[in-house]
Amino acid sequence: MTGTFVGMPAFPTAARDALADSQLRGNLARATGTIRAKRAAAVAEVPEWEALRAAGAAIKDDVLLHLEDYLVQLEASLTASGATVHWARDAAEACAIVAAVAKAHDADEVVKVKSMATQEIGLNEALAEAGIAAWETDLAELIVQLGDDLPSHILVPAIHRNRAEVREIFQRAMGTAGRPAPDGLTDEPAELAAAAREHLREKFLRAKVAVSGANFAVADSGTLVVVESEGNGRMCLTLPEVLVSVVGIEKVVPTWADLDVFLQLLPRSSTGERMNPYTSTWTGVTPGDGPQEVHVVLLDNGRTRALADQVGRQALRCIRCSACLNVCPVYSRTGGHAYGSVYPGPIGAILNPLLRGVGVDDQVDSLPYASSLCGACYDVCPVAIDIPSVLVELRSQVVDAHRGGLPGGEAAAMSAASWVFGRARRLAAAERVSGLTGRLATRLARRLPGPASAWTDARDLPTPPRESFRAWWRRTGGGGDA
Amino acid sequence: MRVALMVTCINDALFPERGRAVVRLLRRLGCEVEFPQGQTCCGQPMINSGYVDQAVPPLRAFVSAFEGYDAVVAPSGSCVGSARHQHALVARRSGDASLVQRVAEVSPKVYELSEFLVDVLGVTDVGAYFPHRVTYHPTCHSLRMLGVGDRPLALLRAVRGIELVELPAADECCGFGGTFAVKNADTSVAMGSDKAHHVRSTGAEVLVAGDSSCLMHIGGLLSRQRSGVRVLHLAEVLAATEKVSV
Amino acid sequence: MSARDEILGRVRRALADADRSSPPVSRDYRVTPPDGADLVALFVERVTDYRATAVVVPDADVSAAVEAALAGRRPIVPDGLPWPVDGLADTGQAAAELDAVDAVVTGAALGIAETGTLVLDHGPGQGRRALSLVPDVHVCIVRADQLVYGVPQAVALLDPARPLTWVSGPSATSDIELDRVEGVHGPRTLHVVVADSFRA
């Protein structure tokens, strides 16, 4: 039902199309501007914010460096509390486990809590192939699913849609999936939310199987945590008889007590609230309350590849708050689709190459370059992921992966620059030549041909001076009229 | 105090007047400024493009040129950011232990111009005169990598005759980003156009920033738009006096 | 090889060369709550920020305050609620039956003043999770002595073995243009009654 990202063009091409869409630019600018201000206010309220960030990063680092121990502990805690633990090496294995659980209960549909892990593995498409309908119940996911669209934001997958578009999608598609939109539906967000409530309620009330992810999985207690706003999560986690949670292996936190860090960091960073409306925690099966059959699928799907990357490993601290998307000057102009993944924005620009590896797919290889390295993402990251440094590291891996064979234009240019910058006298000679040709070129044309056109199509070039600084210093001995 | 000017490759080749402004300013404040002739480039263009190995020769030139000075001053937050935050990594990659050691000695002595003036010389009023309407763009690496805070603004506020106006969305990136400006030219220009729009909305005659690379990008857009707004480096404004104008 | 063994093996290999000495986690963020903080006032202010209602009444007036909040709706009332409230008993109604119930009245395990959060651990007086989820109006009673300052104090008191529901205002969404609207799938109305005998 929902499309996939496979075969997306590389970032610069996809970005060009997105930038040309003025409706999209407007929707994004408004939405990211709003959430940025809310986050800033919510964070400013907490004097110990930096201490929280440091603790969040340190706890996650401890988890990553001792992941085997914590996973084994989590498995034992979950099992002891009545949950069934499964392990999935990759997307296909995870999807097959979920499908098998649903089939075992003769379910031809499941209700879903919004979950990045299940999007990442393409669960809905896999379940559809197995004859099982997966109903997204988060409002934004519902908009994406009904619109046969792709998610473009981690927290608000339909951020690229404005209210008028949402109304049109609901009117057109709700009837094909169940209860149709009410007559006379306007584009007021409150009315649109009410329409989603009516549409989904019958699905919640009849569903036998629910699928979720988890924001955190506590190793010492076997507790899973889902943080949400709408109550669709509570519906899925409470009403069905069977619950399957797909959890990335990096979602572990060591102890219950550690949640006091993340339950402060996440809501303030994510929606800019002191606390999100609903947080549910459950530990295996509770007799007489909620699902009586609980499954947990521990998912690798590239996470161990990322773990092996000494610099990139820190990306696995990510708690999927999306603050980095909202502040990113690139994301807030291109939107999420240009990144070609369910993980867009700055975190996506590092997470996708880390999970999937570089040197295989040009689209993935283009992502580390989709940044001006302005550093706004690092500043807001609640677990202090140094995204710019990881981007730079991944660029070097992309370059390394493409070594061998004839060097391309860029590699040749960088080698030449390296040679020139290796000795000042070579640089001085180069400056004499480039100053001369540069003056000539800028005098002849404002728009240059070839690769230089990427600059001059929209920007004038400065006219090079008659004399470099170095030549002036040499000529005057640094003296004279500085 | 032995002070070396790290003019940066972009100022050396394209904006020598900005290097001369730094020299004039520092001399006016009583500093002996030297220009080590062996300097070339900080290596950031290679590092940020993923060619870390190719940054090793410029790094060797850098430490050879600047070791032994009490302070190295550069009119660029970005190049100083590279020296302070990237050079150690490049040195480690090179596998040359002595280079690692030399970098560890030089890096902490590299200052961005406003840091040097405010923190080392302890001045905010540098005796400048610049009777124009000015807006200031805090470049990303000055702001976030170095954390220069409001030092540049404190320096500008003390300039006589200046009319300083606030730039909307000032802390947002202008979209230069080194090779980003050409690899992702469309996005770069979209970001720069918004920045240029904000600059024009202030009615300023002059846009000031502490990095020539960002100024080249924003200035290139303002010039193409025939906006009439001039772009100047912070050093040029601070070097201006009643006698020497820019 | 099982998926389990293979994944654990990959984890081991990924970290084979890693320096695994991680520094102890600093708990500096667990600051002492401000001296003499008026938890009730802060809690009420923060709950109200979410567009829930909150009233503070002496213990003896709780039932009357609940009745006022219900405004004529007949609630379902879990076993063990320490305040007398007239309503339906929990007889294990299915979700569809709960959907026909207008309101629910529950107690809470604790309240967090700084964030305006109620935490239910679904013990006596709070009911199974579905009770406080499906009906459209939730009236929640919390005693003043159950209020703690912040999230760290709350986490320290809670038992992870119980299912927990943290409630901060009515159900809400910001999914359309990041414009917050109250009322999606959870109770669209939340009334909070703070029982404070010392304020009487």
Tab-separated table of N, CA and C in Angstrom, chain A residues 272-336:
chain	number	residue	atom	x	y	z
A	272	GLY	N	8.872	19.070	21.850
A	272	GLY	CA	9.009	20.330	22.565
A	272	GLY	C	8.021	20.448	23.711
A	273	GLU	N	7.656	19.312	24.305
A	273	GLU	CA	6.747	19.318	25.447
A	273	GLU	C	7.511	18.906	26.705
A	274	ARG	N	6.970	19.321	27.856
A	274	ARG	CA	7.577	18.868	29.112
A	274	ARG	C	7.449	17.360	29.203
A	275	MET	N	6.303	16.865	28.781
A	275	MET	CA	6.094	15.426	28.725
A	275	MET	C	5.086	15.169	27.619
A	276	ASN	N	5.290	14.058	26.923
A	276	ASN	CA	4.332	13.674	25.892
A	276	ASN	C	3.059	13.171	26.575
A	277	PRO	N	1.909	13.249	25.887
A	277	PRO	CA	0.659	12.862	26.556
A	277	PRO	C	0.691	11.457	27.174
A	278	TYR	N	1.193	10.477	26.455
A	278	TYR	CA	1.142	9.117	27.006
A	278	TYR	C	2.473	8.385	26.885
A	279	THR	N	2.873	7.765	27.971
A	279	THR	CA	3.983	6.817	27.922
A	279	THR	C	3.495	5.520	28.543
A	280	SER	N	3.673	4.418	27.816
A	280	SER	CA	3.269	3.105	28.322
A	280	SER	C	4.511	2.270	28.568
A	281	THR	N	4.533	1.595	29.704
A	281	THR	CA	5.606	0.621	29.944
A	281	THR	C	4.944	-0.708	30.295
A	282	TRP	N	5.526	-1.789	29.795
A	282	TRP	CA	4.990	-3.104	30.149
A	282	TRP	C	6.134	-4.095	30.244
A	283	THR	N	5.958	-5.037	31.122
A	283	THR	CA	6.995	-6.028	31.392
A	283	THR	C	6.386	-7.403	31.170
A	284	GLY	N	6.595	-7.937	29.996
A	284	GLY	CA	6.043	-9.240	29.657
A	284	GLY	C	4.524	-9.236	29.721
A	285	VAL	N	3.977	-10.260	30.344
A	285	VAL	CA	2.530	-10.430	30.400
A	285	VAL	C	2.038	-10.084	31.801
A	286	THR	N	0.967	-9.281	31.881
A	286	THR	CA	0.309	-9.014	33.167
A	286	THR	C	-1.020	-9.761	33.146
A	287	PRO	N	-1.212	-10.758	34.003
A	287	PRO	CA	-2.458	-11.523	33.971
A	287	PRO	C	-3.664	-10.612	34.164
A	288	GLY	N	-4.644	-10.776	33.266
A	288	GLY	CA	-5.883	-10.017	33.391
A	288	GLY	C	-5.811	-8.588	32.899
A	289	ASP	N	-4.673	-8.168	32.366
A	289	ASP	CA	-4.551	-6.785	31.900
A	289	ASP	C	-3.680	-6.736	30.649
A	290	GLY	N	-4.303	-6.410	29.537
A	290	GLY	CA	-3.540	-6.252	28.299
A	290	GLY	C	-3.266	-7.577	27.619
A	291	PRO	N	-2.448	-7.576	26.572
A	291	PRO	CA	-2.179	-8.775	25.778
A	291	PRO	C	-1.648	-9.912	26.646
A	292	GLN	N	-2.179	-11.084	26.403
A	292	GLN	CA	-1.758	-12.248	27.195
A	292	GLN	C	-0.696	-13.060	26.457
A	293	GLU	N	-0.373	-12.619	25.233
A	293	GLU	CA	0.741	-13.250	24.516
A	293	GLU	C	1.628	-12.124	23.994
A	294	VAL	N	2.846	-12.089	24.457
A	294	VAL	CA	3.742	-10.965	24.163
A	294	VAL	C	5.018	-11.477	23.503
A	295	HIS	N	5.313	-10.959	22.312
A	295	HIS	CA	6.527	-11.335	21.583
A	295	HIS	C	7.441	-10.126	21.434
A	296	VAL	N	8.724	-10.369	21.495
A	296	VAL	CA	9.693	-9.302	21.250
A	296	VAL	C	10.691	-9.804	20.209
A	297	VAL	N	10.840	-9.045	19.122
A	297	VAL	CA	11.778	-9.407	18.063
A	297	VAL	C	12.988	-8.474	18.166
A	298	LEU	N	14.134	-9.014	18.500
A	298	LEU	CA	15.357	-8.203	18.591
A	298	LEU	C	16.016	-8.180	17.221
A	299	LEU	N	16.140	-6.961	16.692
A	299	LEU	CA	16.492	-6.778	15.279
A	299	LEU	C	17.919	-6.258	15.107
A	300	ASP	N	18.682	-6.923	14.233
A	300	ASP	CA	20.006	-6.403	13.867
A	300	ASP	C	19.872	-5.509	12.620
A	301	ASN	N	19.707	-6.104	11.451
A	301	ASN	CA	19.512	-5.372	10.192
A	301	ASN	C	20.502	-4.222	10.003
A	302	GLY	N	21.786	-4.523	10.179
A	302	GLY	CA	22.813	-3.512	9.917
A	302	GLY	C	23.352	-2.827	11.164
A	303	ARG	N	22.679	-3.035	12.298
A	303	ARG	CA	23.137	-2.340	13.499
A	303	ARG	C	24.526	-2.810	13.942
A	304	THR	N	24.806	-4.103	13.769
A	304	THR	CA	26.145	-4.562	14.159
A	304	THR	C	27.207	-4.023	13.198
A	305	ARG	N	26.803	-3.746	11.956
A	305	ARG	CA	27.737	-3.115	11.028
A	305	ARG	C	28.080	-1.709	11.523
A	306	ALA	N	27.052	-0.968	11.921
A	306	ALA	CA	27.283	0.378	12.459
A	306	ALA	C	28.107	0.316	13.747
A	307	LEU	N	27.834	-0.698	14.548
A	307	LEU	CA	28.548	-0.844	15.818
A	307	LEU	C	30.052	-1.019	15.602
A	308	ALA	N	30.405	-1.640	14.486
A	308	ALA	CA	31.821	-1.891	14.212
A	308	ALA	C	32.562	-0.624	13.786
A	309	ASP	N	31.833	0.420	13.460
A	309	ASP	CA	32.457	1.663	12.992
A	309	ASP	C	32.822	2.519	14.208
A	310	GLN	N	34.122	2.682	14.387
A	310	GLN	CA	34.592	3.325	15.614
A	310	GLN	C	34.046	4.749	15.774
A	311	VAL	N	34.025	5.489	14.682
A	311	VAL	CA	33.521	6.862	14.763
A	311	VAL	C	31.992	6.873	14.667
A	312	GLY	N	31.463	6.057	13.766
A	312	GLY	CA	30.032	6.080	13.491
A	312	GLY	C	29.167	5.413	14.538
A	313	ARG	N	29.796	4.577	15.359
A	313	ARG	CA	29.064	3.840	16.402
A	313	ARG	C	28.112	4.736	17.201
A	314	GLN	N	28.529	5.966	17.473
A	314	GLN	CA	27.716	6.858	18.302
A	314	GLN	C	26.331	7.122	17.704
A	315	ALA	N	26.169	6.893	16.403
A	315	ALA	CA	24.844	7.086	15.793
A	315	ALA	C	23.816	6.147	16.408
A	316	LEU	N	24.285	5.035	16.973
A	316	LEU	CA	23.365	4.075	17.598
A	316	LEU	C	22.857	4.555	18.961
A	317	ARG	N	23.364	5.705	19.414
A	317	ARG	CA	22.768	6.300	20.612
A	317	ARG	C	21.387	6.880	20.305
A	318	CYS	N	21.133	7.124	19.040
A	318	CYS	CA	19.957	7.905	18.618
A	318	CYS	C	18.675	7.385	19.253
A	319	ILE	N	17.876	8.324	19.794
A	319	ILE	CA	16.586	7.947	20.377
A	319	ILE	C	15.435	8.415	19.481
A	320	ARG	N	15.733	8.749	18.217
A	320	ARG	CA	14.700	9.045	17.217
A	320	ARG	C	13.794	10.209	17.613
A	321	CYS	N	14.404	11.275	18.139
A	321	CYS	CA	13.586	12.408	18.568
A	321	CYS	C	13.261	13.330	17.413
A	322	SER	N	14.159	13.358	16.404
A	322	SER	CA	14.042	14.188	15.201
A	322	SER	C	14.347	15.664	15.422
A	323	ALA	N	14.926	16.028	16.535
A	323	ALA	CA	15.339	17.426	16.725
A	323	ALA	C	16.339	17.850	15.650
A	324	CYS	N	17.194	16.915	15.223
A	324	CYS	CA	18.211	17.275	14.217
A	324	CYS	C	17.576	17.601	12.868
A	325	LEU	N	16.455	16.957	12.574
A	325	LEU	CA	15.770	17.260	11.312
A	325	LEU	C	15.225	18.689	11.365
A	326	ASN	N	14.587	18.994	12.498
A	326	ASN	CA	13.880	20.271	12.599
A	326	ASN	C	14.808	21.468	12.546
A	327	VAL	N	16.047	21.310	13.015
A	327	VAL	CA	16.969	22.453	12.971
A	327	VAL	C	17.826	22.457	11.710
A	328	CYS	N	17.779	21.387	10.949
A	328	CYS	CA	18.715	21.281	9.817
A	328	CYS	C	18.304	22.216	8.677
A	329	PRO	N	19.222	23.081	8.240
A	329	PRO	CA	18.871	23.993	7.148
A	329	PRO	C	18.702	23.267	5.812
A	330	VAL	N	19.304	22.096	5.693
A	330	VAL	CA	19.123	21.314	4.466
A	330	VAL	C	17.759	20.620	4.510
A	331	TYR	N	17.526	19.863	5.571
A	331	TYR	CA	16.247	19.153	5.690
A	331	TYR	C	15.066	20.114	5.584
A	332	SER	N	15.159	21.254	6.259
A	332	SER	CA	13.987	22.128	6.311
A	332	SER	C	13.713	22.783	4.954
A	333	ARG	N	14.615	22.591	3.994
A	333	ARG	CA	14.341	23.068	2.636
A	333	ARG	C	14.015	21.949	1.664
A	334	THR	N	14.700	20.812	1.818
A	334	THR	CA	14.464	19.725	0.853
A	334	THR	C	13.371	18.774	1.311
A	335	GLY	N	13.129	18.722	2.623
A	335	GLY	CA	12.206	17.712	3.143
A	335	GLY	C	12.870	16.353	3.191
A	336	GLY	N	12.112	15.385	3.642
A	336	GLY	CA	12.688	14.082	3.944
A	336	GLY	C	12.812	13.139	2.769
